[in-house]
């Protein structure tokens, strides 16, 4: 049974790794040209982003139904490998629970006749293995330590991977991905902030947990659809989600603030020279950091107390036309005051707090 767990775990693990999530074809455009107005354009892939797809910086491709980029499989979790990845998250804790049971029973049976309790002490006789009948596998002090260490690993894996499985099942039963859950939350925040009176309904929720489950898990192992066109619930538009993404993107541009770098920053994850608070409050995310040189202009879109996230503004074509986005220390920049008509800095700029 333990070997059976191992085979199934490794099969789903390598399937998620090598099958991959599926990528939007390079140069892809929708069948109807007028539908392009509802989609975002990816300059890297030179194609439109299909509904539910997102560009992954690590894979450098637009991924169909992207959930997240997983470093443990060195690939994205998306349309084609979502089922394999989730089964791996289920089978790994089950196999570890079985292994934990074996370790516990092994230590219990081996130590049962070796422990003696006195009035003021407890003694363990590890030489009991030499007594008759002679055990098939010797169980000494090193074996006990190895079994205890393996038990700790098995229980730790059960808790950590089991929590990831629960998170994945929550999004699957609503026919969402982790990214789409975040988009839905931002949609509610946008509507509440502007008081537009809109009602955002997630278009891909089929209204039944079983139907949502069948969108990912099938008897053939091949997910439904082609990864580009998706069924939507009644009353929703085929591009309801992408239209909301465009609204959020426009809102981000409006609410973004321009900053200018006043200190150089090398782009390291935990800068030592930028203060103790900056060092210990570095964002716990896979998003990159961007290097700054004094005088660089940055368009900040969000921030923390000691860090900010934004995009470096390209001054000339010689910069290569490549977008640089990432985190940078807040103390390295100051708010850039400029005239909107002439785009010239205003005298007497003050450093933002």
PDB file of N, CA and C in Angstrom, residues 226-265:
ATOM      1  N   UNK A 226     -11.007  23.869 -24.634  1.00  0.00           N
ATOM      2  CA  UNK A 226      -9.711  24.016 -25.287  1.00  0.00           C
ATOM      3  C   UNK A 226      -8.807  25.004 -24.563  1.00  0.00           C
ATOM      4  N   UNK A 227      -9.270  25.533 -23.432  1.00  0.00           N
ATOM      5  CA  UNK A 227      -8.462  26.476 -22.673  1.00  0.00           C
ATOM      6  C   UNK A 227      -8.567  27.909 -23.158  1.00  0.00           C
ATOM      7  N   UNK A 228      -9.281  28.147 -24.251  1.00  0.00           N
ATOM      8  CA  UNK A 228      -9.421  29.496 -24.801  1.00  0.00           C
ATOM      9  C   UNK A 228     -10.848  30.015 -24.680  1.00  0.00           C
ATOM     10  N   UNK A 229     -11.827  29.143 -24.956  1.00  0.00           N
ATOM     11  CA  UNK A 229     -13.236  29.501 -24.823  1.00  0.00           C
ATOM     12  C   UNK A 229     -13.824  28.748 -23.637  1.00  0.00           C
ATOM     13  N   UNK A 230     -14.621  29.448 -22.830  1.00  0.00           N
ATOM     14  CA  UNK A 230     -15.149  28.866 -21.615  1.00  0.00           C
ATOM     15  C   UNK A 230     -16.660  29.073 -21.532  1.00  0.00           C
ATOM     16  N   UNK A 231     -17.387  28.087 -21.018  1.00  0.00           N
ATOM     17  CA  UNK A 231     -18.830  28.293 -20.803  1.00  0.00           C
ATOM     18  C   UNK A 231     -19.062  29.281 -19.671  1.00  0.00           C
ATOM     19  N   UNK A 232     -20.092  30.096 -19.801  1.00  0.00           N
ATOM     20  CA  UNK A 232     -20.412  31.101 -18.789  1.00  0.00           C
ATOM     21  C   UNK A 232     -21.834  30.872 -18.299  1.00  0.00           C
ATOM     22  N   UNK A 233     -22.093  31.353 -17.109  1.00  0.00           N
ATOM     23  CA  UNK A 233     -23.433  31.203 -16.535  1.00  0.00           C
ATOM     24  C   UNK A 233     -24.405  32.165 -17.203  1.00  0.00           C
ATOM     25  N   UNK A 234     -25.683  31.889 -17.055  1.00  0.00           N
ATOM     26  CA  UNK A 234     -26.716  32.709 -17.685  1.00  0.00           C
ATOM     27  C   UNK A 234     -26.647  34.143 -17.182  1.00  0.00           C
ATOM     28  N   UNK A 235     -26.797  35.063 -18.097  1.00  0.00           N
ATOM     29  CA  UNK A 235     -26.800  36.470 -17.751  1.00  0.00           C
ATOM     30  C   UNK A 235     -25.429  37.120 -17.780  1.00  0.00           C
ATOM     31  N   UNK A 236     -24.390  36.335 -18.086  1.00  0.00           N
ATOM     32  CA  UNK A 236     -23.033  36.880 -18.126  1.00  0.00           C
ATOM     33  C   UNK A 236     -22.517  36.926 -19.555  1.00  0.00           C
ATOM     34  N   UNK A 237     -21.651  37.870 -19.799  1.00  0.00           N
ATOM     35  CA  UNK A 237     -21.031  38.045 -21.105  1.00  0.00           C
ATOM     36  C   UNK A 237     -19.798  37.151 -21.198  1.00  0.00           C
ATOM     37  N   UNK A 238     -19.453  36.729 -22.404  1.00  0.00           N
ATOM     38  CA  UNK A 238     -18.268  35.899 -22.600  1.00  0.00           C
ATOM     39  C   UNK A 238     -17.003  36.585 -22.103  1.00  0.00           C
ATOM     40  N   UNK A 239     -17.007  37.908 -22.130  1.00  0.00           N
ATOM     41  CA  UNK A 239     -15.823  38.655 -21.724  1.00  0.00           C
ATOM     42  C   UNK A 239     -16.088  39.494 -20.477  1.00  0.00           C
ATOM     43  N   UNK A 240     -16.978  39.029 -19.613  1.00  0.00           N
ATOM     44  CA  UNK A 240     -17.298  39.782 -18.396  1.00  0.00           C
ATOM     45  C   UNK A 240     -16.066  39.964 -17.522  1.00  0.00           C
ATOM     46  N   UNK A 241     -15.264  38.910 -17.375  1.00  0.00           N
ATOM     47  CA  UNK A 241     -14.090  38.992 -16.514  1.00  0.00           C
ATOM     48  C   UNK A 241     -13.010  39.868 -17.133  1.00  0.00           C
ATOM     49  N   UNK A 242     -12.787  39.743 -18.442  1.00  0.00           N
ATOM     50  CA  UNK A 242     -11.750  40.547 -19.083  1.00  0.00           C
ATOM     51  C   UNK A 242     -12.137  42.031 -19.112  1.00  0.00           C
ATOM     52  N   UNK A 243     -13.432  42.328 -19.227  1.00  0.00           N
ATOM     53  CA  UNK A 243     -13.879  43.720 -19.170  1.00  0.00           C
ATOM     54  C   UNK A 243     -13.597  44.304 -17.786  1.00  0.00           C
ATOM     55  N   UNK A 244     -13.835  43.505 -16.745  1.00  0.00           N
ATOM     56  CA  UNK A 244     -13.534  43.946 -15.387  1.00  0.00           C
ATOM     57  C   UNK A 244     -12.043  44.163 -15.194  1.00  0.00           C
ATOM     58  N   UNK A 245     -11.220  43.301 -15.805  1.00  0.00           N
ATOM     59  CA  UNK A 245      -9.771  43.481 -15.717  1.00  0.00           C
ATOM     60  C   UNK A 245      -9.337  44.788 -16.373  1.00  0.00           C
ATOM     61  N   UNK A 246      -9.949  45.135 -17.510  1.00  0.00           N
ATOM     62  CA  UNK A 246      -9.622  46.396 -18.171  1.00  0.00           C
ATOM     63  C   UNK A 246     -10.024  47.589 -17.308  1.00  0.00           C
ATOM     64  N   UNK A 247     -11.155  47.480 -16.620  1.00  0.00           N
ATOM     65  CA  UNK A 247     -11.587  48.558 -15.733  1.00  0.00           C
ATOM     66  C   UNK A 247     -10.606  48.715 -14.575  1.00  0.00           C
ATOM     67  N   UNK A 248     -10.166  47.607 -14.022  1.00  0.00           N
ATOM     68  CA  UNK A 248      -9.221  47.670 -12.915  1.00  0.00           C
ATOM     69  C   UNK A 248      -7.865  48.221 -13.366  1.00  0.00           C
ATOM     70  N   UNK A 249      -7.475  47.875 -14.580  1.00  0.00           N
ATOM     71  CA  UNK A 249      -6.219  48.398 -15.108  1.00  0.00           C
ATOM     72  C   UNK A 249      -6.294  49.903 -15.312  1.00  0.00           C
ATOM     73  N   UNK A 250      -7.420  50.390 -15.840  1.00  0.00           N
ATOM     74  CA  UNK A 250      -7.603  51.830 -16.023  1.00  0.00           C
ATOM     75  C   UNK A 250      -7.660  52.544 -14.674  1.00  0.00           C
ATOM     76  N   UNK A 251      -8.311  51.915 -13.705  1.00  0.00           N
ATOM     77  CA  UNK A 251      -8.393  52.506 -12.378  1.00  0.00           C
ATOM     78  C   UNK A 251      -7.014  52.581 -11.731  1.00  0.00           C
ATOM     79  N   UNK A 252      -6.182  51.566 -11.966  1.00  0.00           N
ATOM     80  CA  UNK A 252      -4.839  51.565 -11.405  1.00  0.00           C
ATOM     81  C   UNK A 252      -4.002  52.697 -11.981  1.00  0.00           C
ATOM     82  N   UNK A 253      -4.178  52.975 -13.274  1.00  0.00           N
ATOM     83  CA  UNK A 253      -3.440  54.080 -13.890  1.00  0.00           C
ATOM     84  C   UNK A 253      -3.875  55.425 -13.312  1.00  0.00           C
ATOM     85  N   UNK A 254      -5.174  55.558 -13.040  1.00  0.00           N
ATOM     86  CA  UNK A 254      -5.682  56.817 -12.503  1.00  0.00           C
ATOM     87  C   UNK A 254      -5.181  57.033 -11.082  1.00  0.00           C
ATOM     88  N   UNK A 255      -5.157  55.981 -10.283  1.00  0.00           N
ATOM     89  CA  UNK A 255      -4.812  56.104  -8.866  1.00  0.00           C
ATOM     90  C   UNK A 255      -3.310  55.955  -8.598  1.00  0.00           C
ATOM     91  N   UNK A 256      -2.525  55.717  -9.631  1.00  0.00           N
ATOM     92  CA  UNK A 256      -1.087  55.580  -9.443  1.00  0.00           C
ATOM     93  C   UNK A 256      -0.446  56.954  -9.216  1.00  0.00           C
ATOM     94  N   UNK A 257       0.707  56.952  -8.551  1.00  0.00           N
ATOM     95  CA  UNK A 257       1.410  58.186  -8.201  1.00  0.00           C
ATOM     96  C   UNK A 257       2.833  58.116  -8.748  1.00  0.00           C
ATOM     97  N   UNK A 258       3.307  59.226  -9.292  1.00  0.00           N
ATOM     98  CA  UNK A 258       4.645  59.259  -9.856  1.00  0.00           C
ATOM     99  C   UNK A 258       5.677  59.632  -8.785  1.00  0.00           C
ATOM    100  N   UNK A 259       6.759  58.873  -8.760  1.00  0.00           N
ATOM    101  CA  UNK A 259       7.848  59.106  -7.812  1.00  0.00           C
ATOM    102  C   UNK A 259       9.167  59.228  -8.570  1.00  0.00           C
ATOM    103  N   UNK A 260      10.139  59.861  -7.900  1.00  0.00           N
ATOM    104  CA  UNK A 260      11.479  59.990  -8.459  1.00  0.00           C
ATOM    105  C   UNK A 260      12.482  59.413  -7.463  1.00  0.00           C
ATOM    106  N   UNK A 261      13.448  58.648  -7.972  1.00  0.00           N
ATOM    107  CA  UNK A 261      14.454  58.031  -7.120  1.00  0.00           C
ATOM    108  C   UNK A 261      15.449  59.074  -6.637  1.00  0.00           C
ATOM    109  N   UNK A 262      15.700  59.082  -5.343  1.00  0.00           N
ATOM    110  CA  UNK A 262      16.680  60.004  -4.756  1.00  0.00           C
ATOM    111  C   UNK A 262      17.890  59.248  -4.224  1.00  0.00           C
ATOM    112  N   UNK A 263      17.813  57.914  -4.242  1.00  0.00           N
ATOM    113  CA  UNK A 263      18.932  57.078  -3.834  1.00  0.00           C
ATOM    114  C   UNK A 263      19.045  55.897  -4.792  1.00  0.00           C
ATOM    115  N   UNK A 264      20.233  55.388  -4.937  1.00  0.00           N
ATOM    116  CA  UNK A 264      20.442  54.191  -5.749  1.00  0.00           C
ATOM    117  C   UNK A 264      19.991  52.963  -4.967  1.00  0.00           C
ATOM    118  N   UNK A 265      19.445  51.996  -5.692  1.00  0.00           N
ATOM    119  CA  UNK A 265      19.004  50.739  -5.088  1.00  0.00           C
ATOM    120  C   UNK A 265      19.372  49.621  -6.044  1.00  0.00           C
TER     121      UNK A 265
END
